[in-house]
Coordinates of C-alpha atoms in Angstrom, one line a residue:
Chain A
M1 CA 152.8 230.3 72.2
A2 CA 151.1 228.6 69.2
I3 CA 152.7 228.9 65.8
P4 CA 150.4 231.1 63.7
G5 CA 148.3 229.0 61.4
Q6 CA 148.7 225.9 63.5
K7 CA 145.5 224.5 65.0
I8 CA 145.5 224.6 68.8
P9 CA 144.6 221.1 70.0
S10 CA 141.6 220.8 72.4
N11 CA 142.0 219.7 76.0
I12 CA 140.7 216.2 75.1
D13 CA 143.2 215.9 72.3
E14 CA 146.0 216.8 74.7
L15 CA 144.9 214.0 77.0
L16 CA 144.5 211.5 74.2
E17 CA 147.8 212.3 72.5
G18 CA 149.9 210.2 74.7
L19 CA 147.5 207.3 74.9
W20 CA 147.4 206.4 71.3
K21 CA 148.8 208.8 68.7
Q22 CA 152.1 209.6 70.4
N23 CA 152.2 206.7 72.8
P24 CA 155.7 206.8 74.4
V25 CA 156.3 203.1 74.2
F26 CA 154.6 201.9 71.0
V27 CA 154.9 205.0 68.8
M28 CA 157.8 207.2 70.1
V29 CA 159.7 204.2 71.5
L30 CA 161.1 206.3 74.2
G31 CA 162.3 205.4 77.7
M32 CA 163.2 201.8 76.6
C33 CA 165.6 201.2 79.5
P34 CA 162.9 200.9 82.2
V35 CA 160.4 199.4 79.8
L36 CA 162.7 196.4 79.0
A37 CA 164.3 196.1 82.4
V38 CA 161.3 196.4 84.7
S39 CA 158.5 194.7 82.8
V40 CA 159.3 191.3 84.2
S41 CA 156.0 191.2 86.1
A42 CA 152.7 193.2 85.9
V43 CA 153.1 194.6 89.4
N44 CA 156.5 196.0 88.7
A45 CA 155.3 197.4 85.4
L46 CA 152.3 199.1 87.0
S47 CA 154.4 200.6 89.9
M48 CA 157.0 201.9 87.4
G49 CA 154.3 203.3 85.2
L50 CA 152.6 205.1 88.1
A51 CA 155.9 206.4 89.5
T52 CA 156.8 207.8 86.1
T53 CA 153.4 209.4 85.7
F54 CA 153.7 211.1 89.0
V55 CA 157.1 212.5 88.2
L56 CA 155.8 213.5 84.7
V57 CA 152.8 215.4 86.0
G58 CA 154.6 217.1 88.9
S59 CA 157.6 218.2 86.9
T60 CA 155.7 219.4 83.8
L61 CA 153.3 221.4 86.0
L62 CA 156.2 223.1 87.8
V63 CA 158.1 223.7 84.5
S64 CA 154.9 225.1 83.0
L65 CA 154.4 227.5 85.9
L66 CA 158.0 228.7 85.9
R67 CA 158.2 228.8 82.1
N68 CA 158.5 232.5 81.9
V69 CA 161.1 232.8 84.7
I70 CA 163.6 230.1 83.7
P71 CA 166.4 231.6 81.7
R72 CA 166.8 229.9 78.3
E73 CA 170.5 229.2 78.8
V74 CA 170.2 227.1 81.9
R75 CA 166.8 225.5 81.1
I76 CA 167.9 221.9 80.8
A77 CA 169.8 222.1 84.2
T78 CA 166.7 223.6 85.8
Y79 CA 164.4 220.9 84.3
I80 CA 166.7 218.2 85.6
L81 CA 166.7 219.8 89.1
I82 CA 162.9 219.9 89.1
I83 CA 162.6 216.4 87.8
A84 CA 165.1 215.2 90.4
T85 CA 163.1 216.7 93.2
F86 CA 160.0 214.7 92.2
V87 CA 162.1 211.5 91.7
T88 CA 163.4 211.9 95.2
V89 CA 159.8 212.2 96.5
V90 CA 158.7 209.1 94.5
D91 CA 161.7 207.2 95.7
Y92 CA 160.8 207.7 99.3
L93 CA 157.1 207.1 98.7
I94 CA 157.7 203.7 97.1
Q95 CA 160.0 202.8 99.9
A96 CA 157.3 203.7 102.4
I97 CA 154.5 201.9 100.6
S98 CA 156.2 198.6 99.6
L99 CA 159.8 197.7 100.3
A100 CA 159.3 194.6 98.1
V101 CA 158.4 196.6 95.0
Y102 CA 161.2 199.1 95.9
D103 CA 163.8 196.2 95.9
A104 CA 162.3 194.8 92.6
L105 CA 162.6 198.1 90.8
G106 CA 166.1 198.7 92.1
A107 CA 168.0 201.5 90.5
F108 CA 165.3 202.2 87.9
I109 CA 163.4 204.4 90.3
Q110 CA 166.3 206.8 90.6
L111 CA 166.9 206.5 86.9
I112 CA 163.5 208.0 86.2
V113 CA 165.4 211.3 86.4
V114 CA 167.1 210.6 83.1
N115 CA 164.0 209.1 81.4
C116 CA 163.8 210.9 78.1
I117 CA 160.0 211.0 78.1
I118 CA 160.0 213.4 81.0
L119 CA 162.8 215.7 79.8
G120 CA 161.2 215.6 76.4
R121 CA 157.8 216.6 77.7
A122 CA 159.4 219.4 79.8
E123 CA 161.3 220.8 76.8
A124 CA 158.9 220.2 74.0
H125 CA 155.6 220.8 75.7
A126 CA 155.6 222.2 79.3
S127 CA 158.0 225.1 78.5
K128 CA 155.5 226.6 76.0
T129 CA 152.1 225.6 77.3
P130 CA 149.9 226.8 80.2
P131 CA 149.6 224.6 83.3
L132 CA 146.2 222.9 82.8
R133 CA 146.9 221.8 79.2
T134 CA 150.4 220.6 80.0
V135 CA 149.1 218.6 83.0
L136 CA 146.5 216.9 80.8
N137 CA 149.1 216.1 78.3
A138 CA 151.4 214.7 80.9
L139 CA 148.6 212.6 82.3
G140 CA 147.9 211.1 78.9
M141 CA 151.6 210.4 78.3
G142 CA 152.0 208.8 81.7
A143 CA 148.9 206.7 81.2
G144 CA 150.2 205.7 77.7
F145 CA 153.5 204.7 79.3
T146 CA 151.8 202.7 82.0
I147 CA 149.7 200.9 79.5
G148 CA 152.7 200.1 77.4
L149 CA 154.6 198.8 80.4
L150 CA 151.6 196.8 81.5
A151 CA 151.2 195.3 78.0
L152 CA 154.8 194.0 78.2
G153 CA 154.7 193.1 81.9
S154 CA 151.5 191.0 81.6
V155 CA 152.7 189.0 78.7
R156 CA 156.1 188.4 80.3
E157 CA 154.5 187.4 83.6
I158 CA 151.9 185.1 82.1
L159 CA 154.4 183.2 79.9
G160 CA 157.4 183.5 82.2
A161 CA 155.7 182.5 85.5
G162 CA 152.1 181.5 84.6
K163 CA 150.8 184.3 86.8
L164 CA 149.2 187.7 86.5
F165 CA 149.6 190.2 89.3
G166 CA 151.0 187.4 91.4
V167 CA 147.8 185.2 90.9
T168 CA 148.5 181.7 89.5
L169 CA 146.6 181.2 86.3
F170 CA 147.3 177.7 85.0
G171 CA 147.8 175.6 88.1
P172 CA 151.0 174.1 89.6
D173 CA 152.0 172.1 86.5
F174 CA 152.6 175.2 84.3
Q175 CA 155.9 175.1 82.4
P176 CA 157.5 178.6 82.7
W177 CA 159.1 180.0 79.6
V178 CA 162.4 181.0 81.3
V179 CA 163.5 183.2 78.5
M180 CA 160.5 185.5 79.0
V181 CA 161.8 186.8 82.3
L182 CA 165.3 187.2 81.0
P183 CA 166.4 190.3 79.0
P184 CA 165.8 188.7 75.6
G185 CA 162.2 188.1 76.5
G186 CA 161.7 191.8 76.9
F187 CA 163.0 192.5 73.4
F188 CA 160.8 189.6 72.0
V189 CA 157.6 190.9 73.6
L190 CA 158.3 194.5 72.7
G191 CA 159.0 193.5 69.2
A192 CA 155.8 191.5 69.0
W193 CA 153.7 194.4 70.3
L194 CA 155.4 196.9 67.9
L195 CA 154.7 194.5 65.1
L196 CA 151.1 194.2 66.0
F197 CA 150.5 198.0 66.3
N198 CA 152.4 198.8 63.1
W199 CA 150.4 196.1 61.3
L200 CA 147.2 197.6 62.5
K201 CA 148.3 201.0 61.5
T202 CA 149.3 200.0 58.0
R203 CA 146.0 198.1 57.6
K204 CA 143.8 201.1 58.5
P205 CA 144.8 203.6 55.8
Q206 CA 144.7 200.8 53.2
A207 CA 141.1 200.0 54.1
A208 CA 140.1 203.6 54.2
Q209 CA 141.7 204.8 51.0
P210 CA 142.9 202.0 48.9
A211 CA 143.8 204.3 46.0
E212 CA 146.3 206.4 47.8
G213 CA 147.6 204.2 50.6
H214 CA 149.8 207.0 51.9
V215 CA 150.6 207.3 55.6
H216 CA 151.2 210.8 56.9
G217 CA 153.7 211.7 59.5
A218 CA 155.7 208.6 59.3
Chain K
M1 CA 157.4 181.9 42.2
V2 CA 156.5 180.6 38.8
A3 CA 157.1 183.2 36.2
K4 CA 155.6 182.9 32.7
Q5 CA 158.3 182.3 30.2
P6 CA 158.4 185.0 27.6
H7 CA 158.5 183.9 23.9
L8 CA 161.8 185.7 23.3
E9 CA 164.3 186.1 26.0
L10 CA 166.9 188.9 25.6
R11 CA 169.7 188.8 28.0
T12 CA 173.5 188.8 28.4
S13 CA 175.6 185.7 28.9
P14 CA 175.5 183.0 30.3
H15 CA 173.1 181.6 27.7
V16 CA 173.5 177.9 28.5
K17 CA 172.2 177.2 32.0
R18 CA 172.1 174.2 34.2
G19 CA 168.5 173.7 35.3
V20 CA 169.4 174.5 38.9
T21 CA 166.6 176.3 40.7
V22 CA 166.0 177.1 44.3
E23 CA 163.2 174.5 44.3
R24 CA 165.5 171.8 42.9
I25 CA 168.3 172.4 45.4
M26 CA 165.9 172.5 48.3
L27 CA 164.1 169.3 47.2
N28 CA 167.5 167.6 47.1
V29 CA 168.3 168.7 50.6
V30 CA 165.0 167.3 51.7
L31 CA 165.8 164.0 50.0
A32 CA 169.2 164.0 51.7
L33 CA 167.6 164.6 55.1
L34 CA 165.0 161.9 54.8
P35 CA 167.3 158.9 55.4
I36 CA 168.5 160.6 58.6
A37 CA 164.9 161.3 59.7
L38 CA 163.9 157.7 59.0
F39 CA 166.9 156.4 60.9
S40 CA 165.9 158.4 63.9
V41 CA 162.4 157.1 63.7
W42 CA 163.8 153.6 63.6
Q43 CA 165.9 154.3 66.7
Y44 CA 163.4 156.2 68.8
G45 CA 160.0 155.0 67.4
L46 CA 156.7 156.7 67.4
S47 CA 157.7 159.7 69.5
A48 CA 160.4 160.7 67.0
L49 CA 158.0 160.3 64.1
A50 CA 155.4 162.5 65.9
L51 CA 157.9 165.1 66.7
I52 CA 159.3 165.3 63.2
V53 CA 155.8 165.5 61.7
A54 CA 154.6 168.1 64.2
V55 CA 157.6 170.4 63.9
T56 CA 157.7 170.2 60.1
L57 CA 153.9 170.9 59.8
T58 CA 154.2 173.9 62.1
C59 CA 157.0 175.3 60.0
I60 CA 155.0 174.9 56.8
L61 CA 151.8 176.4 58.3
T62 CA 153.7 179.3 59.7
E63 CA 155.4 180.0 56.3
R64 CA 151.9 179.8 54.7
M65 CA 150.6 182.3 57.3
F66 CA 153.3 184.8 56.7
N67 CA 153.0 184.4 52.9
R68 CA 149.4 185.3 53.2
L69 CA 149.9 188.2 55.6
G70 CA 152.9 189.9 54.1
S71 CA 154.3 190.4 50.7
Q72 CA 157.4 188.4 51.0
A73 CA 159.2 186.4 48.4
G74 CA 159.2 182.7 48.4
S75 CA 156.4 180.2 48.9
L76 CA 155.7 176.8 50.2
S77 CA 156.7 175.1 46.9
D78 CA 160.3 176.0 47.4
W79 CA 160.6 173.4 50.2
S80 CA 162.7 175.6 52.4
A81 CA 160.2 175.6 55.3
T82 CA 160.2 171.8 55.1
I83 CA 164.0 171.8 55.4
T84 CA 163.8 174.1 58.4
G85 CA 161.2 171.9 60.1
L86 CA 163.1 168.6 59.4
L87 CA 166.4 170.1 60.6
L88 CA 164.8 171.6 63.7
A89 CA 163.1 168.3 64.6
L90 CA 166.3 166.4 64.2
T91 CA 168.2 168.7 66.7
L92 CA 165.6 168.2 69.4
P93 CA 165.6 165.3 71.9
P94 CA 163.1 162.5 70.9
S95 CA 161.2 162.9 74.2
F96 CA 160.6 166.6 73.6
P97 CA 156.9 167.5 74.2
L98 CA 155.1 168.2 71.0
W99 CA 153.7 171.5 72.1
M100 CA 157.2 172.8 72.7
G101 CA 158.2 171.5 69.3
V102 CA 155.3 173.6 67.8
V103 CA 156.6 176.7 69.6
A104 CA 160.1 176.0 68.3
G105 CA 158.8 175.6 64.7
F106 CA 156.8 178.8 64.9
I107 CA 159.7 180.8 66.3
A108 CA 162.0 179.4 63.7
I109 CA 160.0 180.5 60.7
A110 CA 158.5 183.7 62.3
L111 CA 161.5 185.1 64.0
G112 CA 164.3 183.4 62.1
K113 CA 163.0 183.9 58.6
A114 CA 159.7 185.8 58.0
L115 CA 160.8 188.9 59.9
F116 CA 163.9 189.2 57.8
G117 CA 161.9 189.1 54.6
G118 CA 161.6 185.4 53.8
I119 CA 163.8 183.0 51.9
G120 CA 167.4 184.2 51.2
S121 CA 167.1 187.3 53.4
N122 CA 167.6 185.6 56.8
V123 CA 170.7 186.4 58.7
F124 CA 170.7 183.3 60.9
N125 CA 169.8 179.7 60.3
P126 CA 166.1 179.6 61.1
A127 CA 166.1 176.1 62.5
L128 CA 168.9 177.1 65.0
I129 CA 166.9 180.3 66.0
G130 CA 164.0 178.0 66.9
R131 CA 166.3 175.7 68.8
A132 CA 168.0 178.5 70.6
F133 CA 164.7 179.9 71.7
V134 CA 163.5 176.7 73.2
Q135 CA 166.9 176.1 74.7
A136 CA 166.5 179.4 76.6
A137 CA 162.8 178.8 77.4
F138 CA 162.6 175.1 78.3
A139 CA 166.1 174.3 79.5
V140 CA 165.1 171.1 81.3
S141 CA 163.1 169.5 78.5
I142 CA 165.7 170.1 75.9
S143 CA 168.3 168.3 78.0
T144 CA 166.1 165.3 78.9
W145 CA 167.1 162.3 76.8
A146 CA 165.3 159.1 76.0
P147 CA 166.9 155.8 75.3
A148 CA 167.5 154.6 71.7
Y149 CA 166.3 151.1 70.7
A150 CA 163.8 150.8 73.5
P151 CA 161.9 147.5 73.0
H152 CA 158.4 148.9 72.8
R153 CA 159.3 152.0 70.8
F154 CA 156.9 151.2 67.9
S155 CA 153.9 150.4 70.2
E156 CA 154.1 153.2 72.7
F157 CA 155.0 156.8 72.9
I158 CA 157.5 158.3 75.3
P159 CA 155.3 159.6 78.1
T160 CA 156.4 163.3 77.7
T161 CA 155.4 163.4 74.0
F162 CA 151.8 164.3 74.6
T163 CA 152.2 166.7 77.5
M164 CA 149.3 169.2 77.6
P165 CA 150.3 172.5 76.1
F166 CA 151.8 175.0 78.6
M167 CA 152.3 172.2 81.2
T168 CA 155.5 170.8 82.5
P169 CA 156.3 167.3 81.1
A170 CA 156.5 164.4 83.6
D171 CA 159.9 163.0 84.7
I172 CA 160.8 160.2 82.4
A173 CA 163.8 158.8 84.4
D174 CA 161.8 155.9 85.8
W175 CA 160.1 155.1 82.5
A176 CA 163.5 155.2 80.8
K177 CA 165.1 152.8 83.3
H178 CA 162.1 150.5 82.8
A179 CA 162.3 150.8 79.0
L180 CA 166.0 150.0 78.7
D181 CA 168.2 148.5 81.3
G182 CA 171.2 150.5 82.4
F183 CA 170.1 153.7 80.8
T184 CA 171.7 156.7 82.4
G185 CA 170.0 159.5 80.5
A186 CA 173.2 161.4 79.9
T187 CA 174.7 162.2 76.5
P188 CA 178.3 161.1 75.8
M189 CA 179.4 164.7 76.1
A190 CA 177.7 165.2 79.5
R191 CA 179.3 161.9 80.6
W192 CA 182.7 163.1 79.5
K193 CA 182.3 166.6 81.0
F194 CA 181.0 165.5 84.4
E195 CA 182.4 162.0 84.8
T196 CA 185.4 162.0 82.4
Y197 CA 183.9 158.9 80.8
F198 CA 185.0 158.3 77.1
T199 CA 182.2 156.7 75.1
P200 CA 183.7 154.3 72.6
A201 CA 183.5 155.4 68.9
Q202 CA 181.5 152.4 67.8
D203 CA 178.6 153.6 69.9
F204 CA 178.4 156.7 67.8
L205 CA 178.6 154.8 64.5
S206 CA 175.8 152.4 65.4
G207 CA 173.7 155.1 66.9
A208 CA 173.6 153.6 70.3
A209 CA 174.7 156.8 72.0
T210 CA 172.1 159.1 73.7
A211 CA 171.5 162.2 71.7
S212 CA 169.0 164.4 69.8
A213 CA 166.8 162.7 67.3
G214 CA 169.0 163.1 64.2
E215 CA 172.5 163.4 65.7
T216 CA 173.4 159.8 66.3
S217 CA 174.3 158.4 62.9
A218 CA 177.5 160.0 61.8
I219 CA 178.0 157.7 58.8
L220 CA 174.6 158.4 57.5
I221 CA 175.0 162.1 57.8
L222 CA 178.3 162.0 56.0
L223 CA 176.8 159.9 53.2
C224 CA 173.9 162.2 52.7
G225 CA 176.2 165.2 52.8
A226 CA 178.5 163.6 50.3
Y227 CA 175.5 163.2 48.0
L228 CA 174.7 166.9 48.2
A229 CA 178.3 167.8 47.8
A230 CA 178.7 165.5 44.8
R231 CA 175.8 167.1 43.1
K232 CA 177.2 170.6 44.0
F233 CA 174.2 171.6 46.0
M234 CA 176.4 172.2 49.0
D235 CA 179.8 173.7 49.5
W236 CA 182.0 170.8 50.6
R237 CA 184.6 173.2 52.0
I238 CA 182.3 174.2 54.9
P239 CA 181.9 170.8 56.6
V240 CA 185.6 170.0 55.9
A241 CA 186.6 173.3 57.5
V242 CA 184.3 172.9 60.5
L243 CA 185.3 169.3 61.3
G244 CA 189.0 169.9 60.5
A245 CA 189.2 172.9 62.8
A246 CA 187.3 171.1 65.6
A247 CA 189.6 168.1 65.2
L248 CA 192.8 170.2 65.2
T249 CA 191.7 172.1 68.3
A250 CA 190.8 168.9 70.1
L251 CA 194.1 167.4 69.1
A252 CA 196.0 170.3 70.6
F253 CA 194.1 169.9 73.8
Q254 CA 194.6 166.2 73.9
I255 CA 198.4 166.5 73.4
Y256 CA 198.4 169.1 76.3
N257 CA 196.5 166.8 78.7
P258 CA 195.4 163.4 77.4
E259 CA 193.7 162.4 80.6
R260 CA 191.3 165.3 80.7
Y261 CA 190.6 165.9 77.1
P262 CA 189.0 163.4 74.6
D263 CA 190.5 162.5 71.3
P264 CA 189.6 164.3 68.1
L265 CA 187.4 161.4 66.9
F266 CA 185.1 161.8 69.9
V267 CA 184.8 165.5 69.3
M268 CA 183.9 165.0 65.7
L269 CA 181.4 162.2 66.3
S270 CA 179.7 163.3 69.5
G271 CA 176.8 165.7 69.8
G272 CA 175.4 167.7 66.9
L273 CA 178.7 168.7 65.3
M274 CA 178.3 166.3 62.3
L275 CA 174.7 167.4 61.6
G276 CA 175.5 171.0 62.2
A277 CA 178.6 171.0 60.0
V278 CA 177.0 169.2 57.1
F279 CA 173.4 170.6 57.1
M280 CA 173.3 173.8 59.1
A281 CA 176.6 175.6 58.6
T282 CA 176.2 175.1 54.8
D283 CA 172.9 177.0 54.6
M284 CA 173.4 179.1 51.5
A285 CA 171.7 182.3 52.8
T286 CA 173.7 182.5 56.0
S287 CA 177.2 181.4 55.0
P288 CA 179.9 183.4 53.2
V289 CA 180.2 183.2 49.4
T290 CA 183.9 183.8 48.8
P291 CA 186.2 180.8 48.5
R292 CA 188.6 182.0 51.2
G293 CA 185.8 183.3 53.4
V294 CA 184.2 179.8 53.5
W295 CA 187.3 178.3 55.0
I296 CA 187.5 181.1 57.7
Y297 CA 183.8 180.7 58.5
G298 CA 184.1 177.0 58.9
A299 CA 187.2 177.2 61.0
I300 CA 185.6 179.8 63.3
I301 CA 182.6 177.5 63.9
G302 CA 184.8 174.5 64.6
V303 CA 187.1 176.2 67.1
V304 CA 184.2 178.0 68.9
T305 CA 182.3 174.7 69.2
V306 CA 185.2 173.0 70.9
M307 CA 185.8 176.0 73.1
I308 CA 182.2 176.1 74.3
R309 CA 182.2 172.4 74.9
Y310 CA 185.4 172.5 76.9
F311 CA 185.0 175.7 78.8
G312 CA 181.3 176.7 78.6
G313 CA 178.5 175.9 81.0
L314 CA 176.7 173.9 78.4
T315 CA 177.7 170.5 77.2
E316 CA 177.1 171.3 73.5
G317 CA 178.2 174.4 71.6
V318 CA 177.5 173.7 67.9
M319 CA 174.3 175.7 67.9
Y320 CA 175.8 178.9 69.3
A321 CA 179.0 178.4 67.2
I322 CA 177.0 178.3 64.0
L323 CA 174.8 181.3 65.0
L324 CA 178.0 183.2 65.7
G325 CA 179.4 182.2 62.4
N326 CA 176.2 183.3 60.7
A327 CA 176.6 186.7 62.3
L328 CA 180.2 187.0 61.1
A329 CA 179.4 185.8 57.5
P330 CA 178.8 189.3 56.0
L331 CA 182.0 190.6 57.6
I332 CA 184.0 187.7 56.4
D333 CA 182.7 188.2 52.9
Q334 CA 183.7 191.9 53.0
Y335 CA 187.3 191.1 53.9
T336 CA 187.8 188.2 51.6
Q337 CA 186.6 189.8 48.3
P338 CA 188.7 188.2 45.6
K339 CA 190.8 190.4 43.4
V340 CA 189.1 191.3 40.1
F341 CA 191.0 189.9 37.1
G342 CA 193.5 192.4 35.9
E343 CA 193.3 194.5 39.0
R344 CA 196.6 195.8 40.3
A345 CA 197.7 195.9 43.9
K346 CA 197.4 199.4 45.3
V347 CA 200.7 201.2 45.5
K348 CA 201.7 202.1 49.0
K349 CA 202.6 205.7 49.5

């Protein structure tokens, strides 16, 4: 259902879109609730990222397959129902795999159902795209989200506890930065990452075309 | 920023100007802070000196880095980073490890000032942002106090000063007992809060009370503040409002229950209230500008300080009270705009 005149992106582009150009955490700044709340440690961040990726891929695939059957008027309700199904699956899966992780993530597993990345992908992409491409796109988005969560979770765990994935890095005398595992730490680290990426982005066009210095699609 | 003077300057009045520039005001504030810094070095010795130098240097270097990276106004020559560094160091305990001081200095300039666009654009007092960060990050180190007038203070450092970066500082309780007999390690406010012990006023005036590096000399702070106020580099209404409101609130509590609550003099002299009221609440960029607003702003800071001290979990509340006042400053300005000359009151329908 491509708009005439618009270039149809290749499969590779679909996959890479979520990793860098439209990264859900660092570019679109979507789904901040789990990003800030769960990224206290790298393990939590990774599990949350994988769980979200699973729901993202499953629900966009189903939405894409059913895209010609779902009536327009009730599409949001249908998407939510589909997403909720996959969230229920992932909820029980995590409970079965590791109860510790399940307790650490708490309500945020169930809250994946209202994660705007997933609903956004279903509405903006899966409902108008064939299954293979939409799954590739969802995989990229999920990977981008996981990378974003890991970026936050690693910094917060290293500074806040002196560990990474539970492995002690600096010996027993490490002074934990208590603030990093508290909510303000999430905002500080997210802000620092956004600052870094925006700085890199503004530097690139300046270096490439110093005369214009114009950034497209801001 | 040094702008080239044009040969002919065309502008509206005022044509006669006092030669007051940002640089000049800031330099005077630095001069006013120096006696307080020197006094704290005399009290706490080499460790206080190292802390003040380290924190101030960090602030200056961070400012330099952001001036290079971004395109913000201001530069090193306006002395504002030096003030932030000095003030921040004076609010930290003398035994604070240097590496934590460096973190505090970096956060103060980077988060408190540079991100908002440099000098004059900051919403909160940068030094207090730095302190609030290390208060939240290193809660134990920031409430560990070293004795004043220890006999060997000019020949040895406090053991925690040179803690390896990212490592927990050693416990200094034994060292402190050895350094000075009968040292308890609690500030007058902690002793009041947890033991209901009232430290006599002369301890505050002589600087013998346990406290942060620059908090102990109430008279010196007042003298330095009076110098700034006399030269009109500082709004005298703010410290008067802060101290007055704090004293009145304390008085009300003391009348209510004299056995539990200390007298107003204790409230005004103890902790960082004096330093905060004179040097931090008066920061030009973060305080209101209207004459009425300044009184309201000062009063809010004074009352909130006493409330946090009496009912909060922390023993000291000046920092959060001033940060709260900073946040309210634009709102206060908006509601206290003076009437323009000749303006008539709106007729109510």
